Amino acid sequence: MESLHAFLLVYLLTCLGQLGYGSDIIHGKKAPDKSMLYMASVQNSKGHVCGGFLVTEDFVVTAAHCDTVNITHVVIGNHNLQQGSNTKIIVEKKFKPSSFNDVWLGDDIMLLKLSRKAQLGCKVQIIQLPCAEITLEENQICQVAGWGTTKNGGSVVDDLRVVNVSVINPEVCREQWPGLPVNVICAGGYGTDKGFCQGDSGGPLVCNGLAVGIVSFNKYRNCNYPDVPNVYTDISKYLQWINKVLATTKPS
């Protein structure tokens, strides 16, 4: 019965245009050149489609729902997607939780195995994940970044943009999002004019230097002043799955 209720709710919200994927950075700023060197542009044959972040030399984390756009490669090494110094690496394999079906039902996480290792250095770095399950403090300041649009009806941007967002109490978030899936973090959007909107999903929520969340969904068609919280996948709830994927792909 609970699964039926979840299905009916997501169907209703989708029909009403309520759910929107993405991380269009709203009221943020251009990311400094030597910051967030773990950011990856997840792309298909037409260009940028989602955000992502490098967690090992040959793995990028992004959102599972990004798999609907025929991902082929990632681009790393430069905040500006139009500059020629970027590095393009083919995606060799994609890993999603077997339980993933829809963002509203949770488990919106995907690992991209790259065809070769990224060369770490002054332009490319990895970001650490939590070592164990975490609980973020209410109003804790974190960051989210992406290449998405900056206003309703706008175009994607060439330069990576970043904005500070505050963590929202889970109980408050569930009051605003009845039926919210488990294993999520809410930060930004509700009660502020900063956060993300539909467009660039898969980017990281970074708190205290750790990638703790993955941009998942928000309320559709409300980029300027979101009236519900932005929702992220809680990475710390998937550490066992992540470590299993990484271990099974290591050379024997």
mmCIF file of C-alpha atoms in Angstrom:
data_model
loop_
_atom_site.group_PDB
_atom_site.id
_atom_site.type_symbol
_atom_site.label_atom_id
_atom_site.label_comp_id
_atom_site.label_asym_id
_atom_site.label_seq_id
_atom_site.Cartn_x
_atom_site.Cartn_y
_atom_site.Cartn_z
ATOM 1 C CA MET A 1 0.000 0.000 0.000
ATOM 2 C CA GLU A 2 2.853 2.431 0.834
ATOM 3 C CA SER A 3 4.460 1.811 -2.568
ATOM 4 C CA LEU A 4 1.114 2.496 -4.240
ATOM 5 C CA HIS A 5 0.784 5.780 -2.360
ATOM 6 C CA ALA A 6 4.325 6.749 -3.405
ATOM 7 C CA PHE A 7 3.555 5.931 -7.027
ATOM 8 C CA LEU A 8 0.347 7.955 -7.008
ATOM 9 C CA LEU A 9 2.099 10.921 -5.396
ATOM 10 C CA VAL A 10 4.963 11.012 -7.873
ATOM 11 C CA TYR A 11 2.477 10.622 -10.729
ATOM 12 C CA LEU A 12 0.433 13.545 -9.441
ATOM 13 C CA LEU A 13 3.461 15.765 -8.881
ATOM 14 C CA THR A 14 4.869 14.963 -12.300
ATOM 15 C CA CYS A 15 1.577 15.748 -14.026
ATOM 16 C CA LEU A 16 1.382 19.051 -12.201
ATOM 17 C CA GLY A 17 4.925 19.944 -13.110
ATOM 18 C CA GLN A 18 6.034 19.898 -9.479
ATOM 19 C CA LEU A 19 9.181 17.761 -9.657
ATOM 20 C CA GLY A 20 12.277 19.035 -11.383
ATOM 21 C CA TYR A 21 15.738 17.572 -11.604
ATOM 22 C CA GLY A 22 18.809 19.683 -11.399
ATOM 23 C CA SER A 23 21.350 22.009 -9.919
ATOM 24 C CA ASP A 24 20.937 25.295 -11.708
ATOM 25 C CA ILE A 25 22.879 27.543 -9.344
ATOM 26 C CA ILE A 26 20.651 30.398 -8.209
ATOM 27 C CA HIS A 27 22.110 33.640 -6.850
ATOM 28 C CA GLY A 28 25.596 32.167 -6.664
ATOM 29 C CA LYS A 29 28.936 33.325 -8.015
ATOM 30 C CA LYS A 30 31.651 32.125 -10.365
ATOM 31 C CA ALA A 31 33.769 29.488 -8.637
ATOM 32 C CA PRO A 32 37.385 30.587 -8.040
ATOM 33 C CA ASP A 33 39.787 29.050 -10.560
ATOM 34 C CA LYS A 34 41.721 26.863 -8.119
ATOM 35 C CA SER A 35 38.748 25.679 -6.094
ATOM 36 C CA MET A 36 36.519 22.593 -6.412
ATOM 37 C CA LEU A 37 38.999 20.795 -8.684
ATOM 38 C CA TYR A 38 37.009 17.581 -8.238
ATOM 39 C CA MET A 39 34.069 18.870 -10.303
ATOM 40 C CA ALA A 40 33.197 16.943 -13.472
ATOM 41 C CA SER A 41 30.881 17.789 -16.330
ATOM 42 C CA VAL A 42 28.925 14.646 -17.224
ATOM 43 C CA GLN A 43 28.175 14.760 -20.939
ATOM 44 C CA ASN A 44 26.608 13.011 -23.920
ATOM 45 C CA SER A 45 27.203 13.582 -27.623
ATOM 46 C CA LYS A 46 25.477 16.977 -27.416
ATOM 47 C CA GLY A 47 27.478 18.294 -24.472
ATOM 48 C CA HIS A 48 26.930 18.939 -20.783
ATOM 49 C CA VAL A 49 23.912 17.222 -19.200
ATOM 50 C CA CYS A 50 24.745 16.713 -15.508
ATOM 51 C CA GLY A 51 27.235 17.531 -12.827
ATOM 52 C CA GLY A 52 29.453 15.037 -11.064
ATOM 53 C CA PHE A 53 32.527 14.799 -8.881
ATOM 54 C CA LEU A 54 35.715 12.740 -8.892
ATOM 55 C CA VAL A 55 36.067 10.450 -5.856
ATOM 56 C CA THR A 56 38.924 8.256 -7.106
ATOM 57 C CA GLU A 57 41.220 8.550 -10.105
ATOM 58 C CA ASP A 58 38.785 6.547 -12.221
ATOM 59 C CA PHE A 59 35.341 7.023 -10.633
ATOM 60 C CA VAL A 60 32.902 9.917 -10.806
ATOM 61 C CA VAL A 61 29.779 10.132 -8.649
ATOM 62 C CA THR A 62 26.596 11.623 -10.118
ATOM 63 C CA ALA A 63 22.813 11.163 -9.885
ATOM 64 C CA ALA A 64 21.183 7.937 -11.084
ATOM 65 C CA HIS A 65 18.458 9.772 -13.003
ATOM 66 C CA CYS A 66 21.175 11.254 -15.248
ATOM 67 C CA ASP A 67 21.376 7.849 -16.917
ATOM 68 C CA THR A 68 18.295 8.750 -18.994
ATOM 69 C CA VAL A 69 20.315 11.039 -21.299
ATOM 70 C CA ASN A 70 22.799 8.539 -22.786
ATOM 71 C CA ILE A 71 25.941 9.584 -20.903
ATOM 72 C CA THR A 72 29.123 8.939 -22.880
ATOM 73 C CA HIS A 73 31.972 10.817 -21.180
ATOM 74 C CA VAL A 74 33.040 13.283 -18.496
ATOM 75 C CA VAL A 75 35.064 16.477 -18.793
ATOM 76 C CA ILE A 76 37.429 17.538 -16.008
ATOM 77 C CA GLY A 77 40.296 19.934 -15.506
ATOM 78 C CA ASN A 78 38.717 23.340 -16.074
ATOM 79 C CA HIS A 79 35.810 25.327 -14.702
ATOM 80 C CA ASN A 80 35.098 26.763 -18.157
ATOM 81 C CA LEU A 81 33.595 24.094 -20.431
ATOM 82 C CA GLN A 82 34.480 25.986 -23.607
ATOM 83 C CA GLN A 83 38.217 26.271 -23.008
ATOM 84 C CA GLY A 84 40.537 23.863 -24.785
ATOM 85 C CA SER A 85 42.491 22.717 -21.722
ATOM 86 C CA ASN A 86 39.736 20.386 -20.530
ATOM 87 C CA THR A 87 40.315 16.638 -20.331
ATOM 88 C CA LYS A 88 37.699 14.292 -21.801
ATOM 89 C CA ILE A 89 37.449 10.714 -20.487
ATOM 90 C CA ILE A 90 35.058 8.061 -21.808
ATOM 91 C CA VAL A 91 32.621 6.408 -19.369
ATOM 92 C CA GLU A 92 33.333 2.675 -19.419
ATOM 93 C CA LYS A 93 30.555 1.463 -17.121
ATOM 94 C CA LYS A 94 27.702 2.822 -15.000
ATOM 95 C CA PHE A 95 26.613 1.509 -11.606
ATOM 96 C CA LYS A 96 23.253 2.272 -9.979
ATOM 97 C CA PRO A 97 21.537 0.688 -6.965
ATOM 98 C CA SER A 98 19.255 -2.084 -8.194
ATOM 99 C CA SER A 99 16.439 -0.477 -6.219
ATOM 100 C CA PHE A 100 16.566 2.833 -8.104
ATOM 101 C CA ASN A 101 13.427 3.568 -10.091
ATOM 102 C CA ASP A 102 12.563 7.235 -9.665
ATOM 103 C CA VAL A 103 14.060 10.181 -7.784
ATOM 104 C CA TRP A 104 10.976 10.462 -5.596
ATOM 105 C CA LEU A 105 11.499 6.879 -4.427
ATOM 106 C CA GLY A 106 15.134 7.538 -3.465
ATOM 107 C CA ASP A 107 18.486 5.833 -4.197
ATOM 108 C CA ASP A 108 19.364 8.584 -6.701
ATOM 109 C CA ILE A 109 23.092 7.836 -6.921
ATOM 110 C CA MET A 110 25.306 6.506 -9.718
ATOM 111 C CA LEU A 111 28.995 5.668 -10.058
ATOM 112 C CA LEU A 112 30.691 6.185 -13.420
ATOM 113 C CA LYS A 113 33.711 3.975 -14.089
ATOM 114 C CA LEU A 114 36.100 5.865 -16.350
ATOM 115 C CA SER A 115 38.005 4.194 -19.179
ATOM 116 C CA ARG A 116 41.286 5.519 -17.806
ATOM 117 C CA LYS A 117 42.568 7.183 -14.673
ATOM 118 C CA ALA A 118 42.454 10.937 -14.363
ATOM 119 C CA GLN A 119 45.833 12.582 -13.930
ATOM 120 C CA LEU A 120 45.693 14.257 -10.543
ATOM 121 C CA GLY A 121 47.581 17.484 -10.042
ATOM 122 C CA CYS A 122 47.150 21.241 -9.898
ATOM 123 C CA LYS A 123 44.013 21.151 -12.097
ATOM 124 C CA VAL A 124 42.346 17.897 -11.061
ATOM 125 C CA GLN A 125 41.811 16.509 -7.577
ATOM 126 C CA ILE A 126 39.484 14.064 -5.857
ATOM 127 C CA ILE A 127 37.103 14.885 -3.022
ATOM 128 C CA GLN A 128 36.731 12.754 0.064
ATOM 129 C CA LEU A 129 33.467 11.089 1.067
ATOM 130 C CA PRO A 130 32.324 10.679 4.686
ATOM 131 C CA CYS A 131 33.929 7.753 6.524
ATOM 132 C CA ALA A 132 30.669 6.800 8.235
ATOM 133 C CA GLU A 133 27.041 7.870 8.439
ATOM 134 C CA ILE A 134 26.720 11.512 9.389
ATOM 135 C CA THR A 135 24.076 13.855 10.732
ATOM 136 C CA LEU A 136 24.371 17.436 9.576
ATOM 137 C CA GLU A 137 23.462 20.279 11.910
ATOM 138 C CA GLU A 138 20.479 22.483 11.143
ATOM 139 C CA ASN A 139 21.587 25.743 9.471
ATOM 140 C CA GLN A 140 25.053 24.343 8.794
ATOM 141 C CA ILE A 141 26.511 26.179 5.801
ATOM 142 C CA CYS A 142 27.513 24.007 2.837
ATOM 143 C CA GLN A 143 28.170 24.591 -0.864
ATOM 144 C CA VAL A 144 26.647 23.343 -4.098
ATOM 145 C CA ALA A 145 28.075 23.974 -7.572
ATOM 146 C CA GLY A 146 27.103 23.398 -11.194
ATOM 147 C CA TRP A 147 27.012 24.635 -14.773
ATOM 148 C CA GLY A 148 23.235 24.997 -14.984
ATOM 149 C CA THR A 149 21.114 28.053 -15.734
ATOM 150 C CA THR A 150 21.006 30.936 -13.286
ATOM 151 C CA LYS A 151 17.395 32.031 -13.770
ATOM 152 C CA ASN A 152 14.059 30.816 -15.098
ATOM 153 C CA GLY A 153 14.218 30.336 -18.852
ATOM 154 C CA GLY A 154 17.961 30.971 -18.972
ATOM 155 C CA SER A 155 20.731 29.021 -20.699
ATOM 156 C CA VAL A 156 23.429 26.848 -19.162
ATOM 157 C CA VAL A 157 26.639 28.675 -18.323
ATOM 158 C CA ASP A 158 30.205 28.035 -19.455
ATOM 159 C CA ASP A 159 31.769 28.825 -16.081
ATOM 160 C CA LEU A 160 31.201 26.740 -12.964
ATOM 161 C CA ARG A 161 29.128 28.572 -10.389
ATOM 162 C CA VAL A 162 28.853 27.946 -6.646
ATOM 163 C CA VAL A 163 26.520 29.072 -3.872
ATOM 164 C CA ASN A 164 26.316 28.652 -0.102
ATOM 165 C CA VAL A 165 23.221 26.851 1.214
ATOM 166 C CA SER A 166 21.989 26.103 4.723
ATOM 167 C CA VAL A 167 21.041 22.622 5.908
ATOM 168 C CA ILE A 168 17.324 22.312 6.685
ATOM 169 C CA ASN A 169 15.919 20.329 9.590
ATOM 170 C CA PRO A 170 14.681 16.947 8.237
ATOM 171 C CA GLU A 171 11.339 17.287 10.035
ATOM 172 C CA VAL A 172 10.764 20.705 8.469
ATOM 173 C CA CYS A 173 11.709 19.278 5.084
ATOM 174 C CA ARG A 174 9.207 16.428 5.387
ATOM 175 C CA GLU A 175 6.472 18.876 6.302
ATOM 176 C CA GLN A 176 7.143 20.694 3.031
ATOM 177 C CA TRP A 177 7.660 17.471 1.030
ATOM 178 C CA PRO A 178 5.092 14.907 2.315
ATOM 179 C CA GLY A 179 6.232 11.393 1.454
ATOM 180 C CA LEU A 180 9.869 12.427 1.040
ATOM 181 C CA PRO A 181 12.120 9.393 0.439
ATOM 182 C CA VAL A 182 14.557 8.231 3.088
ATOM 183 C CA ASN A 183 18.318 8.752 2.818
ATOM 184 C CA VAL A 184 18.135 12.367 1.693
ATOM 185 C CA ILE A 185 19.459 15.735 2.854
ATOM 186 C CA CYS A 186 17.612 19.026 2.458
ATOM 187 C CA ALA A 187 19.582 22.243 2.015
ATOM 188 C CA GLY A 188 18.770 25.525 0.329
ATOM 189 C CA GLY A 189 15.646 26.573 -1.502
ATOM 190 C CA TYR A 190 13.012 26.816 1.225
ATOM 191 C CA GLY A 191 13.127 30.116 3.084
ATOM 192 C CA THR A 192 15.876 31.570 0.895
ATOM 193 C CA ASP A 193 16.565 32.613 -2.687
ATOM 194 C CA LYS A 194 19.689 30.452 -3.000
ATOM 195 C CA GLY A 195 20.071 26.879 -4.193
ATOM 196 C CA PHE A 196 19.493 24.872 -7.343
ATOM 197 C CA CYS A 197 16.650 24.145 -9.720
ATOM 198 C CA GLN A 198 15.969 21.853 -12.692
ATOM 199 C CA GLY A 199 18.861 21.271 -15.099
ATOM 200 C CA ASP A 200 22.292 20.224 -13.818
ATOM 201 C CA SER A 201 21.749 17.248 -11.517
ATOM 202 C CA GLY A 202 24.461 15.132 -9.954
ATOM 203 C CA GLY A 203 26.639 17.843 -8.451
ATOM 204 C CA PRO A 204 27.923 17.561 -4.876
ATOM 205 C CA LEU A 205 26.710 19.121 -1.673
ATOM 206 C CA VAL A 206 29.983 19.890 0.102
ATOM 207 C CA CYS A 207 30.115 20.377 3.880
ATOM 208 C CA ASN A 208 33.376 20.819 5.802
ATOM 209 C CA GLY A 209 35.353 19.712 2.742
ATOM 210 C CA LEU A 210 33.454 16.422 2.302
ATOM 211 C CA ALA A 211 31.014 15.463 -0.462
ATOM 212 C CA VAL A 212 27.978 14.590 1.640
ATOM 213 C CA GLY A 213 25.121 14.894 -0.869
ATOM 214 C CA ILE A 214 24.190 14.566 -4.549
ATOM 215 C CA VAL A 215 21.813 17.042 -6.201
ATOM 216 C CA SER A 216 18.577 15.130 -6.832
ATOM 217 C CA PHE A 217 15.380 17.184 -7.224
ATOM 218 C CA ASN A 218 13.494 20.359 -6.459
ATOM 219 C CA LYS A 219 10.128 21.888 -7.265
ATOM 220 C CA TYR A 220 9.815 22.437 -10.998
ATOM 221 C CA ARG A 221 9.591 25.911 -12.593
ATOM 222 C CA ASN A 222 10.627 27.873 -9.530
ATOM 223 C CA CYS A 223 14.302 28.677 -9.938
ATOM 224 C CA ASN A 224 14.305 32.237 -8.668
ATOM 225 C CA TYR A 225 12.702 31.712 -5.262
ATOM 226 C CA PRO A 226 12.154 28.004 -4.514
ATOM 227 C CA ASP A 227 9.361 27.565 -1.967
ATOM 228 C CA VAL A 228 10.290 24.024 -0.950
ATOM 229 C CA PRO A 229 13.683 22.644 0.141
ATOM 230 C CA ASN A 230 16.252 21.395 -2.356
ATOM 231 C CA VAL A 231 16.728 17.636 -1.986
ATOM 232 C CA TYR A 232 20.025 15.709 -2.149
ATOM 233 C CA THR A 233 20.896 12.028 -1.870
ATOM 234 C CA ASP A 234 22.675 11.391 1.451
ATOM 235 C CA ILE A 235 25.984 9.826 0.378
ATOM 236 C CA SER A 236 26.812 8.578 3.868
ATOM 237 C CA LYS A 237 23.878 6.144 3.663
ATOM 238 C CA TYR A 238 25.431 4.467 0.594
ATOM 239 C CA LEU A 239 29.040 4.001 1.711
ATOM 240 C CA GLN A 240 28.781 0.220 1.905
ATOM 241 C CA TRP A 241 27.394 0.056 -1.650
ATOM 242 C CA ILE A 242 30.025 2.496 -2.942
ATOM 243 C CA ASN A 243 32.886 0.578 -1.362
ATOM 244 C CA LYS A 244 31.542 -2.695 -2.778
ATOM 245 C CA VAL A 245 31.444 -1.243 -6.310
ATOM 246 C CA LEU A 246 34.947 0.166 -5.998
ATOM 247 C CA ALA A 247 36.307 -3.110 -4.628
ATOM 248 C CA THR A 248 34.778 -5.280 -7.363
ATOM 249 C CA THR A 249 36.256 -3.115 -10.138
ATOM 250 C CA LYS A 250 39.837 -3.148 -8.894
ATOM 251 C CA PRO A 251 42.327 -5.144 -11.054
ATOM 252 C CA SER A 252 42.880 -8.616 -9.652
#
